[in-house]
Amino acid sequence: MIERFEDVIIQTLCRFLVPFMQIYALYVIAHGHSSPGGGFQGGCILAASFVLLVIAFDLKEAKRRMTEKLNTIFTSLGVFIYAGTGWVCLILGGNFLDYSKLSKILPVDSVHARYHGMLYIEIGVGIGVMACMISIFLNLVTRGRHEEALEDKDLWNT
Amino acid sequence: MIWQLDLMLLTFVTICAIAAITVKDLLSAVVLLGAFSFFMCLLWNEMGSVDVAFTEAAVGAGVSTAFFVAAVYNMTRRTKD
């Protein structure tokens, strides 16, 4: 499945398609609090663009763009942004994820602080979901043996 | 809500679900499951729940189909039972 093959049509199409998918995913994340969509859906579309990259090219190319270390950092960063926003609200005197208390550190009133707080949550969820979905897909496709899969060609040519 | 459209989509959903669990070829089952997800997405959209339909389209028909294809390629193509 991940065997490298040179197909001009598929590779050119994916080269054109991936940026538009990622722009659309960022749109879905950024407009999640005022229209359908949100962090989870946008993160899934971001992960789907990466899955398309793995299928059209090979695993080595995909690993060059998103290394295992970067993926782990992104997973932790998403959870950190989500929980960090909640804890900042807690420190400022409200409940966990009580966005209206963010008006004490943001230059807006409490209604707009609630509106912006939702956006921070969505960004955190989007990053976390994207990294987790990529991690699940890479583990499935290499049977959990990343380094051997990069060296041993026979592992995924079967 | 148009009940004729509802009934038609529900019929498609039922056909796809029954076909996905009876077919012997696992890759065909994955494709049928993707079709099931897509018809479920249309049904939810028709019932007015756009957010759920969007989630189903992104996760059910998009990412999980790729996951299942990746899993099927690492095992035998046909079921034993």
Short mmCIF file of C-alpha atoms in Angstrom, two decimals:
data_model
loop_
_atom_site.label_atom_id
_atom_site.label_comp_id
_atom_site.label_asym_id
_atom_site.label_seq_id
_atom_site.Cartn_x
_atom_site.Cartn_y
_atom_site.Cartn_z
CA MET A 1 0.00 0.00 0.00
CA ILE A 2 2.78 2.44 0.93
CA GLU A 3 5.02 1.13 -1.83
CA ARG A 4 6.57 3.99 -3.76
CA PHE A 5 5.26 4.32 -7.29
CA GLU A 6 5.67 7.20 -9.68
CA ASP A 7 2.27 8.29 -10.91
CA VAL A 8 2.28 11.84 -12.22
CA ILE A 9 -1.48 12.33 -12.12
CA ILE A 10 -2.01 11.17 -8.53
CA GLN A 11 1.02 12.99 -7.14
CA THR A 12 0.25 16.26 -8.93
CA LEU A 13 -3.38 16.11 -7.84
CA CYS A 14 -2.38 15.51 -4.23
CA ARG A 15 0.13 18.33 -4.37
CA PHE A 16 -2.70 20.65 -5.41
CA LEU A 17 -5.34 19.18 -3.12
CA VAL A 18 -3.49 19.08 0.20
CA PRO A 19 -3.10 22.89 0.71
CA PHE A 20 -6.78 23.50 -0.04
CA MET A 21 -7.82 20.78 2.42
CA GLN A 22 -5.65 22.35 5.10
CA ILE A 23 -7.01 25.84 4.42
CA TYR A 24 -10.54 24.45 4.67
CA ALA A 25 -9.66 22.69 7.93
CA LEU A 26 -8.30 25.94 9.38
CA TYR A 27 -11.52 27.68 8.28
CA VAL A 28 -13.59 25.02 10.04
CA ILE A 29 -11.56 25.42 13.24
CA ALA A 30 -11.62 29.24 13.17
CA HIS A 31 -15.38 29.45 12.54
CA GLY A 32 -16.28 26.59 14.87
CA HIS A 33 -18.01 28.75 17.47
CA SER A 34 -20.33 30.55 15.04
CA SER A 35 -21.12 27.91 12.40
CA PRO A 36 -21.17 24.10 12.10
CA GLY A 37 -17.78 22.54 12.63
CA GLY A 38 -15.20 22.95 15.31
CA GLY A 39 -11.94 21.64 16.63
CA PHE A 40 -12.70 17.94 16.26
CA GLN A 41 -13.94 18.14 12.66
CA GLY A 42 -11.16 20.53 11.61
CA GLY A 43 -8.54 18.31 13.23
CA CYS A 44 -9.94 15.30 11.39
CA ILE A 45 -9.75 17.12 8.05
CA LEU A 46 -6.15 18.16 8.80
CA ALA A 47 -5.32 14.52 9.59
CA ALA A 48 -7.09 13.40 6.39
CA SER A 49 -4.81 15.68 4.34
CA PHE A 50 -1.81 13.96 5.91
CA VAL A 51 -3.30 10.51 5.24
CA LEU A 52 -3.70 11.54 1.59
CA LEU A 53 -0.01 12.51 1.57
CA VAL A 54 1.00 9.09 2.96
CA ILE A 55 -1.14 7.26 0.38
CA ALA A 56 -0.02 9.31 -2.63
CA PHE A 57 3.67 9.40 -1.74
CA ASP A 58 5.41 7.01 0.64
CA LEU A 59 6.08 6.77 4.35
CA LYS A 60 9.55 8.33 4.12
CA GLU A 61 8.19 11.49 2.50
CA ALA A 62 5.46 11.73 5.12
CA LYS A 63 7.94 11.19 7.96
CA ARG A 64 10.09 13.98 6.54
CA ARG A 65 7.19 16.41 6.89
CA MET A 66 5.80 15.17 10.23
CA THR A 67 8.36 13.36 12.34
CA GLU A 68 7.43 11.12 15.26
CA LYS A 69 8.87 13.62 17.73
CA LEU A 70 6.92 16.57 16.28
CA ASN A 71 3.74 14.49 16.34
CA THR A 72 4.16 13.66 20.02
CA ILE A 73 4.85 17.33 20.79
CA PHE A 74 1.66 18.32 18.94
CA THR A 75 -0.39 15.76 20.88
CA SER A 76 0.83 17.17 24.18
CA LEU A 77 0.48 20.77 22.96
CA GLY A 78 -3.19 20.30 22.11
CA VAL A 79 -4.00 18.92 25.55
CA PHE A 80 -1.87 21.65 27.13
CA ILE A 81 -3.77 24.46 25.35
CA TYR A 82 -7.12 22.93 26.29
CA ALA A 83 -6.29 22.28 29.94
CA GLY A 84 -4.23 25.47 30.22
CA THR A 85 -7.19 27.64 29.22
CA GLY A 86 -9.29 25.87 31.81
CA TRP A 87 -6.67 26.32 34.51
CA VAL A 88 -6.18 30.02 33.68
CA CYS A 89 -9.92 30.48 34.21
CA LEU A 90 -9.62 28.59 37.49
CA ILE A 91 -6.71 30.77 38.65
CA LEU A 92 -8.60 33.96 37.73
CA GLY A 93 -11.37 33.07 40.16
CA GLY A 94 -13.96 31.20 38.09
CA ASN A 95 -14.80 27.57 37.48
CA PHE A 96 -12.81 25.28 35.20
CA LEU A 97 -13.30 26.52 31.59
CA ASP A 98 -15.34 29.53 32.78
CA TYR A 99 -14.33 31.71 29.83
CA SER A 100 -15.96 34.91 31.04
CA LYS A 101 -13.23 35.31 33.68
CA LEU A 102 -10.70 35.67 30.85
CA SER A 103 -11.86 39.31 30.55
CA LYS A 104 -9.46 40.11 33.42
CA ILE A 105 -6.42 39.45 31.20
CA LEU A 106 -7.90 40.12 27.73
CA PRO A 107 -8.76 43.69 26.65
CA VAL A 108 -12.45 42.82 26.07
CA ASP A 109 -15.61 42.58 28.18
CA SER A 110 -16.82 39.29 29.63
CA VAL A 111 -19.22 38.46 26.79
CA HIS A 112 -16.48 38.75 24.18
CA ALA A 113 -14.06 36.92 26.47
CA ARG A 114 -16.49 33.99 26.44
CA TYR A 115 -16.55 34.19 22.64
CA HIS A 116 -12.75 34.20 22.34
CA GLY A 117 -12.25 31.54 25.01
CA MET A 118 -14.18 29.11 22.86
CA LEU A 119 -11.73 29.73 20.02
CA TYR A 120 -8.72 28.83 22.21
CA ILE A 121 -10.40 25.57 23.18
CA GLU A 122 -11.10 24.76 19.54
CA ILE A 123 -7.48 25.42 18.55
CA GLY A 124 -6.26 23.08 21.29
CA VAL A 125 -8.73 20.37 20.36
CA GLY A 126 -7.85 20.71 16.66
CA ILE A 127 -4.11 20.28 17.24
CA GLY A 128 -4.62 17.34 19.60
CA VAL A 129 -7.08 15.50 17.34
CA MET A 130 -4.87 16.01 14.27
CA ALA A 131 -1.79 14.58 15.99
CA CYS A 132 -3.71 11.64 17.50
CA MET A 133 -5.33 10.71 14.18
CA ILE A 134 -1.96 10.83 12.38
CA SER A 135 -0.43 8.70 15.13
CA ILE A 136 -3.23 6.11 14.89
CA PHE A 137 -2.92 5.92 11.11
CA LEU A 138 0.89 5.55 11.13
CA ASN A 139 0.68 2.84 13.79
CA LEU A 140 -1.95 0.95 11.81
CA VAL A 141 -0.11 1.16 8.52
CA THR A 142 3.32 0.11 9.86
CA ARG A 143 1.96 -2.41 12.40
CA GLY A 144 3.48 -0.25 15.14
CA ARG A 145 7.06 -0.70 13.90
CA HIS A 146 7.99 2.70 12.49
CA GLU A 147 11.78 2.45 12.28
CA GLU A 148 11.77 -1.09 10.88
CA ALA A 149 9.14 -0.06 8.35
CA LEU A 150 11.37 2.74 7.09
CA GLU A 151 14.30 0.38 6.52
CA ASP A 152 12.66 -2.93 5.67
CA LYS A 153 10.88 -2.63 2.32
CA ASP A 154 9.24 -6.06 2.60
CA LEU A 155 7.18 -5.12 5.64
CA TRP A 156 4.53 -3.25 3.67
CA ASN A 157 4.97 -4.76 0.23
CA THR A 158 3.24 -7.97 1.28
CA MET B 1 -38.48 17.29 6.78
CA ILE B 2 -39.70 15.39 3.73
CA TRP B 3 -40.82 11.93 4.81
CA GLN B 4 -40.36 10.37 1.34
CA LEU B 5 -36.70 11.44 1.27
CA ASP B 6 -36.31 10.25 4.87
CA LEU B 7 -37.71 6.82 3.99
CA MET B 8 -35.49 6.52 0.91
CA LEU B 9 -32.32 7.41 2.85
CA LEU B 10 -33.29 5.06 5.69
CA THR B 11 -33.72 2.24 3.16
CA PHE B 12 -30.25 2.92 1.76
CA VAL B 13 -28.77 2.99 5.28
CA THR B 14 -30.39 -0.36 6.11
CA ILE B 15 -29.24 -1.94 2.84
CA CYS B 16 -25.66 -0.75 3.36
CA ALA B 17 -25.59 -1.94 6.99
CA ILE B 18 -26.92 -5.41 6.16
CA ALA B 19 -24.59 -5.74 3.17
CA ALA B 20 -21.56 -4.66 5.22
CA ILE B 21 -22.01 -7.46 7.76
CA THR B 22 -22.91 -10.20 5.26
CA VAL B 23 -20.23 -9.66 2.61
CA LYS B 24 -17.19 -11.97 2.81
CA ASP B 25 -14.57 -9.66 1.30
CA LEU B 26 -13.25 -7.35 4.02
CA LEU B 27 -12.30 -4.52 1.64
CA SER B 28 -15.84 -4.53 0.25
CA ALA B 29 -17.14 -4.39 3.81
CA VAL B 30 -14.98 -1.31 4.44
CA VAL B 31 -16.29 0.42 1.31
CA LEU B 32 -19.88 -0.46 2.27
CA LEU B 33 -19.26 0.95 5.74
CA GLY B 34 -18.07 4.18 4.11
CA ALA B 35 -21.26 4.27 2.04
CA PHE B 36 -23.26 3.64 5.23
CA SER B 37 -21.52 6.60 6.87
CA PHE B 38 -22.26 8.80 3.86
CA PHE B 39 -25.97 7.93 3.81
CA MET B 40 -26.11 8.44 7.57
CA CYS B 41 -24.56 11.88 6.99
CA LEU B 42 -27.22 12.70 4.38
CA LEU B 43 -29.96 11.50 6.72
CA TRP B 44 -28.74 13.66 9.59
CA ASN B 45 -28.39 16.63 7.27
CA GLU B 46 -31.94 16.12 6.07
CA MET B 47 -33.20 15.97 9.65
CA GLY B 48 -31.63 19.38 10.32
CA SER B 49 -28.62 18.41 12.44
CA VAL B 50 -25.83 19.94 10.37
CA ASP B 51 -23.13 19.70 13.02
CA VAL B 52 -23.58 15.96 13.54
CA ALA B 53 -23.71 15.44 9.78
CA PHE B 54 -20.44 17.33 9.38
CA THR B 55 -18.78 15.22 12.07
CA GLU B 56 -20.04 12.04 10.39
CA ALA B 57 -18.69 13.18 7.01
CA ALA B 58 -15.27 14.10 8.41
CA VAL B 59 -14.78 11.17 10.78
CA GLY B 60 -17.03 8.36 9.58
CA ALA B 61 -16.69 8.63 5.84
CA GLY B 62 -13.23 10.23 5.73
CA VAL B 63 -10.75 9.21 8.38
CA SER B 64 -12.16 5.93 9.70
CA THR B 65 -12.44 4.48 6.18
CA ALA B 66 -8.73 5.17 5.69
CA PHE B 67 -8.03 3.51 9.07
CA PHE B 68 -10.02 0.41 8.11
CA VAL B 69 -8.30 0.18 4.71
CA ALA B 70 -4.91 0.40 6.43
CA ALA B 71 -5.96 -2.34 8.86
CA VAL B 72 -7.30 -4.62 6.09
CA TYR B 73 -4.06 -4.33 4.10
CA ASN B 74 -2.12 -5.70 7.08
CA MET B 75 -4.23 -8.88 7.37
CA THR B 76 -5.95 -11.45 5.22
CA ARG B 77 -8.40 -10.15 2.67
CA ARG B 78 -11.23 -12.63 3.30
CA THR B 79 -12.97 -13.59 6.54
CA LYS B 80 -12.63 -17.13 7.85
CA ASP B 81 -16.23 -17.53 9.02
#
